[in-house]
mmCIF file of C-alpha atoms in Angstrom:
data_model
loop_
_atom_site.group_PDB
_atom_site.id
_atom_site.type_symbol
_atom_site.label_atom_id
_atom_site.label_comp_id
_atom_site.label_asym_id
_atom_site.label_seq_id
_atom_site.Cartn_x
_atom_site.Cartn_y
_atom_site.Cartn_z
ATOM 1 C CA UNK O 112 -21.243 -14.711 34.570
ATOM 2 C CA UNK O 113 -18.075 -12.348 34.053
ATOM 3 C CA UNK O 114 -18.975 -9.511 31.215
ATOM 4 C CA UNK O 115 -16.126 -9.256 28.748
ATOM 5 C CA UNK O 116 -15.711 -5.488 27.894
ATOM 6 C CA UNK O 117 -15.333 -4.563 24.588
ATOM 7 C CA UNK O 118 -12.745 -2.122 22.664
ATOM 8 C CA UNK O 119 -12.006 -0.512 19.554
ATOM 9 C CA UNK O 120 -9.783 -2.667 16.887
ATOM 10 C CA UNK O 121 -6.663 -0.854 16.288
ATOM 11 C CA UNK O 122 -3.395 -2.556 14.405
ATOM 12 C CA UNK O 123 -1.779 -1.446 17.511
ATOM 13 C CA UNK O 124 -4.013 -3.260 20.204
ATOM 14 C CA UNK O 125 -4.319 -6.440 17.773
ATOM 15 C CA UNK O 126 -0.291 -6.949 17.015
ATOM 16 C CA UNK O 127 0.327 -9.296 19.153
ATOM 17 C CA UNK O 128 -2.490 -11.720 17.625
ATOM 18 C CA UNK O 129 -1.726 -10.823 13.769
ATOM 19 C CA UNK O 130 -2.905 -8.148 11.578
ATOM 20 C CA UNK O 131 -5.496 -5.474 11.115
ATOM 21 C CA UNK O 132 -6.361 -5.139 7.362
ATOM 22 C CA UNK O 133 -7.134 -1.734 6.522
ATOM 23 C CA UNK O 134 -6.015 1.126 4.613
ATOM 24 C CA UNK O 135 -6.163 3.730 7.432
ATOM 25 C CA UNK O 136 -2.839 5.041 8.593
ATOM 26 C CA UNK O 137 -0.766 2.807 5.721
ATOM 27 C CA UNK O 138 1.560 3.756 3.324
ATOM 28 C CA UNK O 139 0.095 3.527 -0.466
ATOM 29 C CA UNK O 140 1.403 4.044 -3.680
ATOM 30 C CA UNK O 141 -0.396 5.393 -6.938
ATOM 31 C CA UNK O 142 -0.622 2.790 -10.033
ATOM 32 C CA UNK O 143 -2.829 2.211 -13.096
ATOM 33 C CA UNK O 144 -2.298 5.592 -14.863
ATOM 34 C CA UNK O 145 -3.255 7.450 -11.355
ATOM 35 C CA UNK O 146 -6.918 5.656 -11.456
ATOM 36 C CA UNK O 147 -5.661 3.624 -8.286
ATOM 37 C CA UNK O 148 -3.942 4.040 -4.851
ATOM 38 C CA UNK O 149 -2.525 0.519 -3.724
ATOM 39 C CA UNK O 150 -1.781 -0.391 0.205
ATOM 40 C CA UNK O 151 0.494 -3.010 0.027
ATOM 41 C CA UNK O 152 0.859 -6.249 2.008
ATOM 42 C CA UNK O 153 -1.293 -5.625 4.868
ATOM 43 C CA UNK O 154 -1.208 -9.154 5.930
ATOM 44 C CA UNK O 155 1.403 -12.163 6.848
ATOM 45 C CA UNK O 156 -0.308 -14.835 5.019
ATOM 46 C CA UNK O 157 1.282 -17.799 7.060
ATOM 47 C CA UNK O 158 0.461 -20.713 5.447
ATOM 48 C CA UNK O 159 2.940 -22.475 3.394
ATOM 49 C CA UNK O 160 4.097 -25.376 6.355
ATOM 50 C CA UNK O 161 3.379 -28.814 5.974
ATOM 51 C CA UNK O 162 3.231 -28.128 2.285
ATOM 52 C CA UNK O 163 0.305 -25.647 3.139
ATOM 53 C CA UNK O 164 -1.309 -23.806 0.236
ATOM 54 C CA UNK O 165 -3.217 -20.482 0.282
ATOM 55 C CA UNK O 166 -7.472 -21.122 0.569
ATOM 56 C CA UNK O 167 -10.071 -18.351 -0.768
ATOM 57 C CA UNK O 168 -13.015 -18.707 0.567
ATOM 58 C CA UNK O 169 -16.388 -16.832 1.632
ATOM 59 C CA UNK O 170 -17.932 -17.214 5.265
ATOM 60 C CA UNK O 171 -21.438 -16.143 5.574
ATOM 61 C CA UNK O 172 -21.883 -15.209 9.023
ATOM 62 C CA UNK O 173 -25.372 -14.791 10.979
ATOM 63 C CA UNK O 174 -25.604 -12.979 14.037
ATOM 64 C CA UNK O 175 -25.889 -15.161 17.668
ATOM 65 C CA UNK O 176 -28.075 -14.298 20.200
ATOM 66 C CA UNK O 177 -27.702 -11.424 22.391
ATOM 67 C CA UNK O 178 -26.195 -11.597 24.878
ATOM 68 C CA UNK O 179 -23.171 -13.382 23.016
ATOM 69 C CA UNK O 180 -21.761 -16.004 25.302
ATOM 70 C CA UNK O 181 -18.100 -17.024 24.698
ATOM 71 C CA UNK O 182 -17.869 -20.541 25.470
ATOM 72 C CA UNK O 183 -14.941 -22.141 23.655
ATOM 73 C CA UNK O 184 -12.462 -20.393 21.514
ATOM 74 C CA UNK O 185 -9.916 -22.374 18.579
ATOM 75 C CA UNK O 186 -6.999 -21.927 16.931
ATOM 76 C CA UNK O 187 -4.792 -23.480 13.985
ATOM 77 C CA UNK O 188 -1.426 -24.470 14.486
ATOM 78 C CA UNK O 189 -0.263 -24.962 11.000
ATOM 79 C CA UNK O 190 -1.707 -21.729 9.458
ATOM 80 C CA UNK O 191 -2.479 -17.837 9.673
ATOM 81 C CA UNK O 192 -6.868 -16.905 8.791
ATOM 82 C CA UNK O 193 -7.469 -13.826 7.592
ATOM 83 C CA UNK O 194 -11.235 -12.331 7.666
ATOM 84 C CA UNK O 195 -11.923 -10.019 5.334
ATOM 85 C CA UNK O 196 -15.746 -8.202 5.426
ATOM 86 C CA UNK O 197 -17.363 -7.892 2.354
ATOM 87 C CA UNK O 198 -19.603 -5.173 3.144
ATOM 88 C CA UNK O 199 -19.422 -2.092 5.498
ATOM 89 C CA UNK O 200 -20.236 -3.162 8.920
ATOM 90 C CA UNK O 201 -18.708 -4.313 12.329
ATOM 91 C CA UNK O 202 -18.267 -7.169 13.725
ATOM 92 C CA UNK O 203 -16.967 -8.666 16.803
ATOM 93 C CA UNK O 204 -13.143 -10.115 17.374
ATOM 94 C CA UNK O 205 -12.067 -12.237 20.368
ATOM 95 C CA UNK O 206 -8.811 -13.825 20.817
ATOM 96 C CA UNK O 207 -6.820 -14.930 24.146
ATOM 97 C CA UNK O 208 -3.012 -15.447 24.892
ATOM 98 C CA UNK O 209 -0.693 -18.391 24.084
ATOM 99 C CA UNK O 210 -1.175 -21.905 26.323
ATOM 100 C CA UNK O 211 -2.009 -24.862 25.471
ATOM 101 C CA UNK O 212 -5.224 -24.119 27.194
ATOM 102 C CA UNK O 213 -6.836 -20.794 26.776
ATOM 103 C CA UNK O 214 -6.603 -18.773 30.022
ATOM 104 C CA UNK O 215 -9.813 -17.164 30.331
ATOM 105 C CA UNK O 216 -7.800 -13.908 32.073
ATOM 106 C CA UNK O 217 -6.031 -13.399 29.137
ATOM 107 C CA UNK O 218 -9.340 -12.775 26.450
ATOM 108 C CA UNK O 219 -9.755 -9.370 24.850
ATOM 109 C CA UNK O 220 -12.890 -8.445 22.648
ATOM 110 C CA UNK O 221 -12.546 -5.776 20.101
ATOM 111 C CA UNK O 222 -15.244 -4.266 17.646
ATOM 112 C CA UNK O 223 -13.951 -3.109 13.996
ATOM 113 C CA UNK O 224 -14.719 0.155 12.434
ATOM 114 C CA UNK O 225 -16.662 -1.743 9.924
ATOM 115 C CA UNK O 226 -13.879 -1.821 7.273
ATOM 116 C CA UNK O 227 -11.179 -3.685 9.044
ATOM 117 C CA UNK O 228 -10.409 -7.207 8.248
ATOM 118 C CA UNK O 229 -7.848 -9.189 10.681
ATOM 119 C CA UNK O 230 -5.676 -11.625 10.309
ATOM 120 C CA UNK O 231 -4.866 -14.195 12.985
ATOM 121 C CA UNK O 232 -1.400 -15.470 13.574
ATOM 122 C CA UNK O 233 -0.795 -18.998 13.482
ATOM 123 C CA UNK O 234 -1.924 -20.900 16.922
ATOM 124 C CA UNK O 235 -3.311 -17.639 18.098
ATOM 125 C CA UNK O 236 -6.670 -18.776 19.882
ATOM 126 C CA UNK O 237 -9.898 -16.833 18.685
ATOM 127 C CA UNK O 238 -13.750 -17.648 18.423
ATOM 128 C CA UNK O 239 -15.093 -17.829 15.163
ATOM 129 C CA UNK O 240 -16.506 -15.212 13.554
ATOM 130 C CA UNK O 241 -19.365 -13.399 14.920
ATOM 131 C CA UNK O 242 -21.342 -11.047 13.143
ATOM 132 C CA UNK O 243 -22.956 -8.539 14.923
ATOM 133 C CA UNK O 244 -26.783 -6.871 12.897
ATOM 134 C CA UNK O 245 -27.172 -8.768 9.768
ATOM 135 C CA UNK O 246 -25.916 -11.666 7.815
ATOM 136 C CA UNK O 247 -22.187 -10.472 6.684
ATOM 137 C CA UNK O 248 -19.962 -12.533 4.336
ATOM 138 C CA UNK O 249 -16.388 -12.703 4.979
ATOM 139 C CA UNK O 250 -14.004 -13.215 2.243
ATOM 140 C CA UNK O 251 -11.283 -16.021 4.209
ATOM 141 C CA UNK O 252 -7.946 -16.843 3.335
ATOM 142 C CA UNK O 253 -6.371 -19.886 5.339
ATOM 143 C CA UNK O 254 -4.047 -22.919 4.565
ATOM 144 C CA UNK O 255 -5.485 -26.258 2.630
ATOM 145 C CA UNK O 256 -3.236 -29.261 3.005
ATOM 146 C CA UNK O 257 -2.450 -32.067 4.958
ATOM 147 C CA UNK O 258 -2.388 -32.161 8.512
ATOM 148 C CA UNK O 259 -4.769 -30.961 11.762
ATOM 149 C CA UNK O 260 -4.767 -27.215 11.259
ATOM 150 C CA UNK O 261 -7.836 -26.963 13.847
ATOM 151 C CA UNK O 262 -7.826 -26.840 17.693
ATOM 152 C CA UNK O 263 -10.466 -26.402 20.515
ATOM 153 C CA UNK O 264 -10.970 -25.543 23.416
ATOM 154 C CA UNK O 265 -14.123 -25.174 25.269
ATOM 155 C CA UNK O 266 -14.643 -23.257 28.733
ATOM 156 C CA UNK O 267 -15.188 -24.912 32.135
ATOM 157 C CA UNK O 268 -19.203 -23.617 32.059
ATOM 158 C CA UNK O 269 -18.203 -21.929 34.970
ATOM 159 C CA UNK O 270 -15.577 -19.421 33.245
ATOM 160 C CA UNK O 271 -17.632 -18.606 30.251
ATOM 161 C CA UNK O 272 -17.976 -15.051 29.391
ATOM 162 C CA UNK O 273 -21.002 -12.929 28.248
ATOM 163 C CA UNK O 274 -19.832 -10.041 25.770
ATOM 164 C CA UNK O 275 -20.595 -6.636 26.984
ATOM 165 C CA UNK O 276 -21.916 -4.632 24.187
ATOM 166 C CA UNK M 22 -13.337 3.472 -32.475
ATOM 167 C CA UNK M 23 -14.615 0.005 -32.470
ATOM 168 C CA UNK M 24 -16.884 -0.545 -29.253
ATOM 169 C CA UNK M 25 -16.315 -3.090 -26.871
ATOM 170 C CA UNK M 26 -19.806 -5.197 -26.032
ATOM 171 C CA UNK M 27 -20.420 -5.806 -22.219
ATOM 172 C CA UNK M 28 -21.892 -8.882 -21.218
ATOM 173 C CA UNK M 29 -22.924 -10.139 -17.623
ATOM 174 C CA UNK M 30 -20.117 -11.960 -15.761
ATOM 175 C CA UNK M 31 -20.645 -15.557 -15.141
ATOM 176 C CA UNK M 32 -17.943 -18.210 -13.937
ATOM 177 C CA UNK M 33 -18.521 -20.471 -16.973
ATOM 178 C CA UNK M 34 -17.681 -17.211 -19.362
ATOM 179 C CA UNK M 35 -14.856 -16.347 -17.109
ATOM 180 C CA UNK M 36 -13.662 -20.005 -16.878
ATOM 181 C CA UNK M 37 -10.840 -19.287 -19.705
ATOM 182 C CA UNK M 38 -9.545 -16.789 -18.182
ATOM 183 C CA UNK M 39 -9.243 -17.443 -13.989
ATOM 184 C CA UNK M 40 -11.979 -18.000 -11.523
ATOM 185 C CA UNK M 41 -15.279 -16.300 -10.429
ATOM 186 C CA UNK M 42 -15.275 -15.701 -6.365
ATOM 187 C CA UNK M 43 -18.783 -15.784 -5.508
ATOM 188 C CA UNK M 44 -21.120 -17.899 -3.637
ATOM 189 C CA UNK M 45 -24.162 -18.123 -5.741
ATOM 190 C CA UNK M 46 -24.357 -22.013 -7.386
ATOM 191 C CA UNK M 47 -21.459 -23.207 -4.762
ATOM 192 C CA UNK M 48 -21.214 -26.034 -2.438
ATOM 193 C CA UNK M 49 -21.434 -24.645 0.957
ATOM 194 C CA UNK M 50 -21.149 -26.589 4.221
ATOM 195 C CA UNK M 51 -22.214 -25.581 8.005
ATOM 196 C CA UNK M 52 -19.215 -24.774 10.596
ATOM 197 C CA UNK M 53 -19.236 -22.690 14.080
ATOM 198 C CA UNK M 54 -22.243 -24.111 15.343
ATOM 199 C CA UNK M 55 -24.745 -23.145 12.838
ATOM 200 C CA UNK M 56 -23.733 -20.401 12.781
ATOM 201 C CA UNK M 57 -21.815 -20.053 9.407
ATOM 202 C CA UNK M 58 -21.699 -21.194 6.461
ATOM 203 C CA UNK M 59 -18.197 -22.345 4.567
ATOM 204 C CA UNK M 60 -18.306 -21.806 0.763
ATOM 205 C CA UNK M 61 -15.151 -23.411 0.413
ATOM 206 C CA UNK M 62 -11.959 -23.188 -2.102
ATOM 207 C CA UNK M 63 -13.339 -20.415 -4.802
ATOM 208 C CA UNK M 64 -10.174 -19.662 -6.354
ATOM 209 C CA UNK M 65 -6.394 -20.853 -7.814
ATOM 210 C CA UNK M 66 -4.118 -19.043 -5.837
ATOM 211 C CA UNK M 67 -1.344 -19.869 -7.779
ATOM 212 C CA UNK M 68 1.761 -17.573 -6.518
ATOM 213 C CA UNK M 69 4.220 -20.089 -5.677
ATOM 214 C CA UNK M 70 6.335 -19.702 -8.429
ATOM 215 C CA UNK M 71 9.966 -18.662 -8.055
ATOM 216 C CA UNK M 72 9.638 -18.146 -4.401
ATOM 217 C CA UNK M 73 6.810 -16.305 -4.562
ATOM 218 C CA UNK M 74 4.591 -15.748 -1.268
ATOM 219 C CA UNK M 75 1.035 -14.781 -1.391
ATOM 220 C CA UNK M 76 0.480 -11.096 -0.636
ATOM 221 C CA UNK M 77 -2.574 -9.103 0.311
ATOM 222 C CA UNK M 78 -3.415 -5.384 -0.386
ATOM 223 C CA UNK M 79 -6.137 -3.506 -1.015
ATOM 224 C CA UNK M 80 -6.915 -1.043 -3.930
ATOM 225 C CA UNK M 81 -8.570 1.740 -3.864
ATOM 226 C CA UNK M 82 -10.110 2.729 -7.714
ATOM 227 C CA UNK M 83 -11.367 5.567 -8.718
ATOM 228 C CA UNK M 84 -13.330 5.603 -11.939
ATOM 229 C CA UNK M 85 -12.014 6.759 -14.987
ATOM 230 C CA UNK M 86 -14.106 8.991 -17.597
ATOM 231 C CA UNK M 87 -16.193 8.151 -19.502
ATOM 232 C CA UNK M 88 -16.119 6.664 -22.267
ATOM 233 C CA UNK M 89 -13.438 4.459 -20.595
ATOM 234 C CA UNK M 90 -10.812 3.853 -23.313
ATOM 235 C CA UNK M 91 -9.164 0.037 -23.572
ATOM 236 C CA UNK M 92 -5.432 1.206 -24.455
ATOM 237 C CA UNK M 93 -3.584 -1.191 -22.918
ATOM 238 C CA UNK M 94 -3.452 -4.669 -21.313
ATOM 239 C CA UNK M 95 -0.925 -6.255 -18.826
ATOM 240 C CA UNK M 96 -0.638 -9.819 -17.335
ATOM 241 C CA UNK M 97 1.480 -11.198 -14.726
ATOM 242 C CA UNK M 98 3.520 -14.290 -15.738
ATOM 243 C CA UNK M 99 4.492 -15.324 -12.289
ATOM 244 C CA UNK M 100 1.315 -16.184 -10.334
ATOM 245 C CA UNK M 101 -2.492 -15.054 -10.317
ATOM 246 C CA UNK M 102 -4.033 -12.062 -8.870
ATOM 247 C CA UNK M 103 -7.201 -12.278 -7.433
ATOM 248 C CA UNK M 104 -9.969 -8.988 -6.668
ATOM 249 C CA UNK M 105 -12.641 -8.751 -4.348
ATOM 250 C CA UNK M 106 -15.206 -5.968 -3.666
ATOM 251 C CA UNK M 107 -15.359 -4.551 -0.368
ATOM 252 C CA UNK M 108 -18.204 -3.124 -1.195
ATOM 253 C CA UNK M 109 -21.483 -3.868 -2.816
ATOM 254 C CA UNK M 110 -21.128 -2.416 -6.145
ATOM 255 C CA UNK M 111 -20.442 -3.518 -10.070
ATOM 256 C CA UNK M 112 -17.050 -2.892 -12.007
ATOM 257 C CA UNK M 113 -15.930 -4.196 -15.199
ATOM 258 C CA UNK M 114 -13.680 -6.716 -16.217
ATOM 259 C CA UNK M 115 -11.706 -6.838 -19.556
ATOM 260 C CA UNK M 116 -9.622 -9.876 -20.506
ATOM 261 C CA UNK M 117 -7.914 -11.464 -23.766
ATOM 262 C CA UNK M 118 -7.197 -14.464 -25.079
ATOM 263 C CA UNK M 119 -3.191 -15.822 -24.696
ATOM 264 C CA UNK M 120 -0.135 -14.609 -26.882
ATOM 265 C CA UNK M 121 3.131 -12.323 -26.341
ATOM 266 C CA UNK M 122 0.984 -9.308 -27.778
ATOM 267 C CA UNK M 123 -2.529 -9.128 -27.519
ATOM 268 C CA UNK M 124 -5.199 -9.859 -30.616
ATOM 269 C CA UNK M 125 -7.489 -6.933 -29.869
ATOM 270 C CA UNK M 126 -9.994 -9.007 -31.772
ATOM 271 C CA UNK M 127 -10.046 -11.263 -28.831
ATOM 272 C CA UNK M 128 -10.934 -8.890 -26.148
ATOM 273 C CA UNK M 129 -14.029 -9.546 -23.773
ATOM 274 C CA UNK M 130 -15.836 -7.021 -21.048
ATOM 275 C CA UNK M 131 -17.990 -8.427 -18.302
ATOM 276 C CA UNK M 132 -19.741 -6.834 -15.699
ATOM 277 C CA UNK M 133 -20.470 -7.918 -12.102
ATOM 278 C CA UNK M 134 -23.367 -8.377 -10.492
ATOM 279 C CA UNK M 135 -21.667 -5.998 -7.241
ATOM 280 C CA UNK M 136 -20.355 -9.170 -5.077
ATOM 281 C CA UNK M 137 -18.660 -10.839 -7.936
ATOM 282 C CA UNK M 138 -14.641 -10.924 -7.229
ATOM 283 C CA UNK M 139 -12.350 -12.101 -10.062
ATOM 284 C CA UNK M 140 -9.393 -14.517 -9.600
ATOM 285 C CA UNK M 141 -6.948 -13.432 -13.164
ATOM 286 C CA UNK M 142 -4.754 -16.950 -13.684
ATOM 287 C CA UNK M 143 -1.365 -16.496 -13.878
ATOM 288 C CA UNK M 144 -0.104 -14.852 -17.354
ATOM 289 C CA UNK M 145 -4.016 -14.097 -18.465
ATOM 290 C CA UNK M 146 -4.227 -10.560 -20.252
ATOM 291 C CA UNK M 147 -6.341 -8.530 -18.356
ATOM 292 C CA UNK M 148 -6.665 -4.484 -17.761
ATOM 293 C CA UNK M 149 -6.136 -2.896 -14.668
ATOM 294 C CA UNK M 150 -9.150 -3.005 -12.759
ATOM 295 C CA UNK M 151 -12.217 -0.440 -13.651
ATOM 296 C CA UNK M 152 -14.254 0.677 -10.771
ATOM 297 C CA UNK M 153 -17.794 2.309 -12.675
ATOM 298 C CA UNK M 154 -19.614 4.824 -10.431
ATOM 299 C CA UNK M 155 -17.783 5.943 -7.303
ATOM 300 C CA UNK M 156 -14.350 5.106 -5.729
ATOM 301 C CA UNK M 157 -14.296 1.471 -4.674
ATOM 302 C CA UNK M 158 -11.611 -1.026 -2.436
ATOM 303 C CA UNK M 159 -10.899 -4.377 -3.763
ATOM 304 C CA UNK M 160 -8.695 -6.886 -1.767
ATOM 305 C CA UNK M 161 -6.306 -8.205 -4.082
ATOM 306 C CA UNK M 162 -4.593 -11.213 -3.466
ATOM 307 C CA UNK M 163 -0.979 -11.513 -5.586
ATOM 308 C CA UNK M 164 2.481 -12.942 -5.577
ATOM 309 C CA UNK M 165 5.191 -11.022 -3.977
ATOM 310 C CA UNK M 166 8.867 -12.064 -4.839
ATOM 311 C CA UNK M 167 11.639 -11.884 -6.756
ATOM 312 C CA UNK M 168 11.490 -11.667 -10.729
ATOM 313 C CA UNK M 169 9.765 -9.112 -12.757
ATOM 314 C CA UNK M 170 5.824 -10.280 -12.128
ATOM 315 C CA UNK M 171 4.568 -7.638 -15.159
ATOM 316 C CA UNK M 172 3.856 -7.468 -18.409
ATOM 317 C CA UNK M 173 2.394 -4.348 -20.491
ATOM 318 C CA UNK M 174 1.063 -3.984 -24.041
ATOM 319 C CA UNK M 175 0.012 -1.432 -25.288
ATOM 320 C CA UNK M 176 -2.408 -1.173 -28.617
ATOM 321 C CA UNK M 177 -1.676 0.963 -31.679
ATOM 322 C CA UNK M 178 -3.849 3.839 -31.236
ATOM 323 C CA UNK M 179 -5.908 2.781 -34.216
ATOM 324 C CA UNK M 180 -6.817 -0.123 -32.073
ATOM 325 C CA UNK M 181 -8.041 1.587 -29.020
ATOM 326 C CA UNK M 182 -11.403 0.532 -27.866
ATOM 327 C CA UNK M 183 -14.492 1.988 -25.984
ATOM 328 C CA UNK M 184 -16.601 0.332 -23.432
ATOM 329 C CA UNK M 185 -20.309 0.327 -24.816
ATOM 330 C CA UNK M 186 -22.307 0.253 -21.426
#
């Protein structure tokens, strides 16, 4: 089975599959009296077709086995998903190149610096979350309304990829 | 200086004023395989108004000294603004009840239990946020757009108010 190799998550590796939320290298401005440095709009928040409205939610993510075997990956056509860690620790990221079928060629695997959040563009194919030591909660922002918002696709068993940690 | 009581934050307290974001008491369902579980739809993200767009920064608040001195309030009369720890840790939360100036007689403090976020509903009073024992980031979710999104008022001196913690 083919190892996928696994890189460090910079905003400049990750542009063309959304954004990396963090507040390293960003511009910030001082408010609340001087008590508080804000980085503003880190994220396209892409939600609003198909009369689309902004979702908060919390994933709480346990850890697969290891070795973690990629096997299908998703995406959602009508919406951006932003993942946002809610405590300091890293976590694996996996997205693949546009098609209407995910070319297994095109995956990339990237491991945060255990503050980053991303945020997927919409349709951009990615596996769901996967936590990497402990149980981590996520704080989520996607679209609610009508419509399909969720695609799959799942690997020939053939093509499926072990991560490479 | 009249003291200003603390009192746990809970989201039937909190109700009033916006939502709690937190998982303990909510309905949860199982996604990614077993992997994950979906606590789904925790807060109002109300931003829409005016051609407003959701937005998503982070802030990064340093504590202020102690005692920590209520002097002003502000609210934002365009769309909500929502706050979420990125780290495991309490801060306090100080809201009022409605009106074009603020009744300091109906000021309330809560305190989180460290993985509490806050979801402020559009036009609520509330001070600017008030991290307690070491610099913490919050991921704020707001409305970005046209029209002037803030309101400050700011109490006599004579009706400043400490934090009692």
């Amino acid at each position: 089975m083919r190892n996928l190799e696994v890189a460090p998550l910079t905003a400049a590796v990750f542009a063309p599959f959304g954004d990396v939320i963090e507040t390293q290298g960003r511009d910030h401005y001082t408010i609340n009296e001087g008590t508080t440095e804000r980085y503003h709009d880190l994220a396209n928040i892409d939600v609003g077709e198909g009369d689309g409205q902004p979702l908060v939610s919390i994933f709480q993510a346990t850890p697969r086995p290891v070795p973690i075997t990629i096997k299908m990956m998703e995406r959602h056509p009508l919406g951006s998903q932003a993942f946002m860690p809610l405590s300091v620790q890293p976590y694996l990221v996996v997205v693949a190149g546009p098609g209407d079928e995910v070319d297994a060629g095109t995956l990339k695997a990237f491991i945060t610096n255990g503050r980053q959040g991303v945020n997927y563009a919409k349709n951009t194919w990615h596996h769901p979350v996967l936590a990497l030591s402990e149980v981590c909660d996520f704080l989520v922002i996607d679209r609610g309304g009508p419509g399909d918002n969720l695609q799959e696709y799942y690997f020939p068993e053939e093509l499926a990829l072990n991560i490479s940690l």
